């Protein structure tokens, strides 16, 4: 197993926790020098906060843990390609590299819909690599939404 797969598996564990809590199953892990500094998952429903995406929560935890908002040595692993808000937060935090599992054709801001992560007009760019454990990440999301649709049909 590669180190990318190792860290993405941790993000997948976080995503599974989110799904069990009724949250869209997205997980994230922030790594510095091969060490997990922070991990988390979506908590929008729990916190009633539209900004409580896994990536935002992990960036906050990592900044607190490291005592600095500049996460220049940080690599972030996310099960779903981040949205514009999350990529913007990564740029602001000076994240070094972004690794994601499955592309997001509706809101992906790291190359699928737009590519904010490598935009030369910003003061910071990140390396981006997608497709890490893509099938596992996709399956988790697919099963979650399939179950939600089934629950919705049963309530009618």
PDB file of C-alpha atoms in Angstrom:
ATOM      1  CA  UNK A   1       0.000   0.000   0.000  1.00  0.00           C
ATOM      2  CA  UNK A   2       1.360   3.415  -0.936  1.00  0.00           C
ATOM      3  CA  UNK A   3       1.496   6.250   1.577  1.00  0.00           C
ATOM      4  CA  UNK A   4      -1.228   8.010  -0.411  1.00  0.00           C
ATOM      5  CA  UNK A   5      -3.499   4.985  -0.060  1.00  0.00           C
ATOM      6  CA  UNK A   6      -2.661   4.747   3.645  1.00  0.00           C
ATOM      7  CA  UNK A   7      -3.735   8.333   4.353  1.00  0.00           C
ATOM      8  CA  UNK A   8      -6.766   8.093   2.058  1.00  0.00           C
ATOM      9  CA  UNK A   9      -7.927   5.026   4.011  1.00  0.00           C
ATOM     10  CA  UNK A  10      -7.916   7.183   7.148  1.00  0.00           C
ATOM     11  CA  UNK A  11      -9.961   9.796   5.278  1.00  0.00           C
ATOM     12  CA  UNK A  12     -12.350   7.020   4.191  1.00  0.00           C
ATOM     13  CA  UNK A  13     -12.777   5.955   7.827  1.00  0.00           C
ATOM     14  CA  UNK A  14     -13.714   9.538   8.647  1.00  0.00           C
ATOM     15  CA  UNK A  15     -16.121   9.668   5.707  1.00  0.00           C
ATOM     16  CA  UNK A  16     -17.811   6.478   6.924  1.00  0.00           C
ATOM     17  CA  UNK A  17     -18.322   8.106  10.347  1.00  0.00           C
ATOM     18  CA  UNK A  18     -20.011  11.045   8.642  1.00  0.00           C
ATOM     19  CA  UNK A  19     -22.333   8.757   6.709  1.00  0.00           C
ATOM     20  CA  UNK A  20     -23.379   6.930   9.883  1.00  0.00           C
ATOM     21  CA  UNK A  21     -24.275  10.308  11.387  1.00  0.00           C
ATOM     22  CA  UNK A  22     -26.443  11.250   8.399  1.00  0.00           C
ATOM     23  CA  UNK A  23     -23.840  13.588   6.944  1.00  0.00           C
ATOM     24  CA  UNK A  24     -22.653  13.401   3.347  1.00  0.00           C
ATOM     25  CA  UNK A  25     -19.751  10.944   3.711  1.00  0.00           C
ATOM     26  CA  UNK A  26     -16.685  13.073   3.078  1.00  0.00           C
ATOM     27  CA  UNK A  27     -13.554  12.693   5.179  1.00  0.00           C
ATOM     28  CA  UNK A  28     -10.267  14.564   5.285  1.00  0.00           C
ATOM     29  CA  UNK A  29      -6.831  14.145   6.827  1.00  0.00           C
ATOM     30  CA  UNK A  30      -4.062  16.723   7.102  1.00  0.00           C
ATOM     31  CA  UNK A  31      -0.532  15.328   7.164  1.00  0.00           C
ATOM     32  CA  UNK A  32       2.752  17.088   7.938  1.00  0.00           C
ATOM     33  CA  UNK A  33       6.059  15.256   7.541  1.00  0.00           C
ATOM     34  CA  UNK A  34       4.300  11.889   7.369  1.00  0.00           C
ATOM     35  CA  UNK A  35       2.312  12.474  10.580  1.00  0.00           C
ATOM     36  CA  UNK A  36      -1.464  12.878  10.808  1.00  0.00           C
ATOM     37  CA  UNK A  37      -1.980  16.273  12.421  1.00  0.00           C
ATOM     38  CA  UNK A  38      -5.770  16.438  12.061  1.00  0.00           C
ATOM     39  CA  UNK A  39      -8.619  14.364  10.702  1.00  0.00           C
ATOM     40  CA  UNK A  40     -12.335  14.900  10.417  1.00  0.00           C
ATOM     41  CA  UNK A  41     -15.497  14.596   8.412  1.00  0.00           C
ATOM     42  CA  UNK A  42     -18.494  16.624   7.304  1.00  0.00           C
ATOM     43  CA  UNK A  43     -20.554  18.037  10.168  1.00  0.00           C
ATOM     44  CA  UNK A  44     -22.911  20.443   8.362  1.00  0.00           C
ATOM     45  CA  UNK A  45     -26.069  18.825   9.722  1.00  0.00           C
ATOM     46  CA  UNK A  46     -24.764  18.371  13.262  1.00  0.00           C
ATOM     47  CA  UNK A  47     -23.422  21.914  13.575  1.00  0.00           C
ATOM     48  CA  UNK A  48     -26.103  23.530  11.377  1.00  0.00           C
ATOM     49  CA  UNK A  49     -23.197  25.248   9.646  1.00  0.00           C
ATOM     50  CA  UNK A  50     -22.849  25.393   5.850  1.00  0.00           C
ATOM     51  CA  UNK A  51     -19.079  25.818   6.222  1.00  0.00           C
ATOM     52  CA  UNK A  52     -18.609  22.650   8.311  1.00  0.00           C
ATOM     53  CA  UNK A  53     -17.083  20.675   5.457  1.00  0.00           C
ATOM     54  CA  UNK A  54     -14.490  18.059   6.365  1.00  0.00           C
ATOM     55  CA  UNK A  55     -11.684  20.110   4.828  1.00  0.00           C
ATOM     56  CA  UNK A  56     -12.524  23.312   6.719  1.00  0.00           C
ATOM     57  CA  UNK A  57     -12.786  21.483  10.045  1.00  0.00           C
ATOM     58  CA  UNK A  58      -9.476  19.715   9.457  1.00  0.00           C
ATOM     59  CA  UNK A  59      -7.694  22.932   8.494  1.00  0.00           C
ATOM     60  CA  UNK A  60      -8.988  24.564  11.699  1.00  0.00           C
ATOM     61  CA  UNK A  61      -7.866  21.605  13.838  1.00  0.00           C
ATOM     62  CA  UNK A  62      -4.434  21.497  12.199  1.00  0.00           C
ATOM     63  CA  UNK A  63      -3.892  25.250  12.644  1.00  0.00           C
ATOM     64  CA  UNK A  64      -4.803  24.921  16.316  1.00  0.00           C
ATOM     65  CA  UNK A  65      -2.596  21.846  16.775  1.00  0.00           C
ATOM     66  CA  UNK A  66       0.399  23.462  15.076  1.00  0.00           C
ATOM     67  CA  UNK A  67      -0.179  26.944  16.471  1.00  0.00           C
ATOM     68  CA  UNK A  68      -0.031  28.578  13.054  1.00  0.00           C
ATOM     69  CA  UNK A  69      -2.515  29.285  10.269  1.00  0.00           C
ATOM     70  CA  UNK A  70       0.234  28.759   7.700  1.00  0.00           C
ATOM     71  CA  UNK A  71       0.154  25.067   6.876  1.00  0.00           C
ATOM     72  CA  UNK A  72       2.904  25.278   4.243  1.00  0.00           C
ATOM     73  CA  UNK A  73       4.176  21.750   4.894  1.00  0.00           C
ATOM     74  CA  UNK A  74       0.691  20.276   4.976  1.00  0.00           C
ATOM     75  CA  UNK A  75      -0.700  17.686   2.615  1.00  0.00           C
ATOM     76  CA  UNK A  76      -4.457  17.204   2.702  1.00  0.00           C
ATOM     77  CA  UNK A  77      -6.253  14.013   1.703  1.00  0.00           C
ATOM     78  CA  UNK A  78      -9.961  14.278   0.933  1.00  0.00           C
ATOM     79  CA  UNK A  79     -12.314  11.548  -0.260  1.00  0.00           C
ATOM     80  CA  UNK A  80     -14.216  13.911  -2.605  1.00  0.00           C
ATOM     81  CA  UNK A  81     -12.722  16.657  -4.745  1.00  0.00           C
ATOM     82  CA  UNK A  82     -13.121  19.874  -2.739  1.00  0.00           C
ATOM     83  CA  UNK A  83     -15.578  22.634  -3.549  1.00  0.00           C
ATOM     84  CA  UNK A  84     -14.528  26.262  -4.235  1.00  0.00           C
ATOM     85  CA  UNK A  85     -14.916  27.249  -0.562  1.00  0.00           C
ATOM     86  CA  UNK A  86     -12.650  24.445   0.604  1.00  0.00           C
ATOM     87  CA  UNK A  87     -10.004  24.989  -2.064  1.00  0.00           C
ATOM     88  CA  UNK A  88     -10.089  28.681  -1.150  1.00  0.00           C
ATOM     89  CA  UNK A  89      -9.439  27.797   2.494  1.00  0.00           C
ATOM     90  CA  UNK A  90      -6.561  25.535   1.431  1.00  0.00           C
ATOM     91  CA  UNK A  91      -5.047  28.385  -0.580  1.00  0.00           C
ATOM     92  CA  UNK A  92      -5.402  30.733   2.396  1.00  0.00           C
ATOM     93  CA  UNK A  93      -3.758  28.120   4.666  1.00  0.00           C
ATOM     94  CA  UNK A  94      -0.939  27.642   2.135  1.00  0.00           C
ATOM     95  CA  UNK A  95      -1.508  23.862   1.922  1.00  0.00           C
ATOM     96  CA  UNK A  96       1.324  22.274  -0.041  1.00  0.00           C
ATOM     97  CA  UNK A  97      -0.493  19.422  -1.789  1.00  0.00           C
ATOM     98  CA  UNK A  98      -4.045  18.208  -2.247  1.00  0.00           C
ATOM     99  CA  UNK A  99      -4.847  14.542  -2.802  1.00  0.00           C
ATOM    100  CA  UNK A 100      -8.447  13.515  -3.440  1.00  0.00           C
ATOM    101  CA  UNK A 101     -10.348  10.350  -4.161  1.00  0.00           C
ATOM    102  CA  UNK A 102     -13.263  10.917  -6.503  1.00  0.00           C
ATOM    103  CA  UNK A 103     -13.825  13.922  -8.789  1.00  0.00           C
ATOM    104  CA  UNK A 104     -16.920  16.039  -8.139  1.00  0.00           C
ATOM    105  CA  UNK A 105     -18.663  16.875 -11.436  1.00  0.00           C
ATOM    106  CA  UNK A 106     -21.018  19.339  -9.697  1.00  0.00           C
ATOM    107  CA  UNK A 107     -18.690  21.392  -7.496  1.00  0.00           C
ATOM    108  CA  UNK A 108     -15.104  20.178  -7.980  1.00  0.00           C
ATOM    109  CA  UNK A 109     -12.708  23.106  -7.744  1.00  0.00           C
ATOM    110  CA  UNK A 110      -9.451  21.208  -8.184  1.00  0.00           C
ATOM    111  CA  UNK A 111      -9.762  20.467 -11.880  1.00  0.00           C
ATOM    112  CA  UNK A 112     -13.187  19.009 -12.644  1.00  0.00           C
ATOM    113  CA  UNK A 113     -15.434  22.079 -12.839  1.00  0.00           C
ATOM    114  CA  UNK A 114     -12.745  24.707 -12.231  1.00  0.00           C
ATOM    115  CA  UNK A 115      -9.157  24.517 -11.060  1.00  0.00           C
ATOM    116  CA  UNK A 116      -8.640  27.051  -8.305  1.00  0.00           C
ATOM    117  CA  UNK A 117      -5.844  25.002  -6.743  1.00  0.00           C
ATOM    118  CA  UNK A 118      -3.383  25.708  -9.547  1.00  0.00           C
ATOM    119  CA  UNK A 119      -4.623  29.138 -10.643  1.00  0.00           C
ATOM    120  CA  UNK A 120      -1.563  31.294 -11.354  1.00  0.00           C
ATOM    121  CA  UNK A 121      -3.527  34.474 -10.574  1.00  0.00           C
ATOM    122  CA  UNK A 122      -3.574  33.600  -6.858  1.00  0.00           C
ATOM    123  CA  UNK A 123      -0.642  34.139  -4.502  1.00  0.00           C
ATOM    124  CA  UNK A 124      -0.456  30.403  -3.721  1.00  0.00           C
ATOM    125  CA  UNK A 125      -0.904  27.226  -5.746  1.00  0.00           C
ATOM    126  CA  UNK A 126      -1.079  23.593  -4.641  1.00  0.00           C
ATOM    127  CA  UNK A 127      -0.044  20.442  -6.345  1.00  0.00           C
ATOM    128  CA  UNK A 128      -3.111  18.288  -6.992  1.00  0.00           C
ATOM    129  CA  UNK A 129      -3.449  14.561  -7.507  1.00  0.00           C
ATOM    130  CA  UNK A 130      -6.854  12.940  -7.824  1.00  0.00           C
ATOM    131  CA  UNK A 131      -8.037   9.368  -8.182  1.00  0.00           C
ATOM    132  CA  UNK A 132      -6.541   7.928  -4.984  1.00  0.00           C
ATOM    133  CA  UNK A 133      -8.734   4.968  -3.963  1.00  0.00           C
ATOM    134  CA  UNK A 134     -11.302   6.461  -6.318  1.00  0.00           C
ATOM    135  CA  UNK A 135     -13.495   3.364  -6.478  1.00  0.00           C
ATOM    136  CA  UNK A 136     -13.764   3.087  -2.685  1.00  0.00           C
ATOM    137  CA  UNK A 137     -14.525   6.783  -2.328  1.00  0.00           C
ATOM    138  CA  UNK A 138     -17.159   6.653  -5.071  1.00  0.00           C
ATOM    139  CA  UNK A 139     -18.813   3.552  -3.610  1.00  0.00           C
ATOM    140  CA  UNK A 140     -19.187   5.162  -0.178  1.00  0.00           C
ATOM    141  CA  UNK A 141     -20.938   8.198  -1.672  1.00  0.00           C
ATOM    142  CA  UNK A 142     -23.054   6.098  -4.043  1.00  0.00           C
ATOM    143  CA  UNK A 143     -24.283   3.809  -1.246  1.00  0.00           C
ATOM    144  CA  UNK A 144     -25.074   6.771   1.005  1.00  0.00           C
ATOM    145  CA  UNK A 145     -27.244   8.493  -1.604  1.00  0.00           C
ATOM    146  CA  UNK A 146     -28.866   5.209  -2.661  1.00  0.00           C
ATOM    147  CA  UNK A 147     -29.879   4.630   0.968  1.00  0.00           C
ATOM    148  CA  UNK A 148     -31.185   8.195   1.292  1.00  0.00           C
ATOM    149  CA  UNK A 149     -33.316   7.774  -1.829  1.00  0.00           C
ATOM    150  CA  UNK A 150     -34.656   4.471  -0.489  1.00  0.00           C
ATOM    151  CA  UNK A 151     -35.514   6.063   2.863  1.00  0.00           C
ATOM    152  CA  UNK A 152     -37.248   8.897   1.039  1.00  0.00           C
ATOM    153  CA  UNK A 153     -39.372   6.444  -0.997  1.00  0.00           C
ATOM    154  CA  UNK A 154     -40.304   4.483   2.129  1.00  0.00           C
ATOM    155  CA  UNK A 155     -41.557   7.638   3.863  1.00  0.00           C
ATOM    156  CA  UNK A 156     -44.054   8.327   1.073  1.00  0.00           C
TER     157      UNK A 156
END
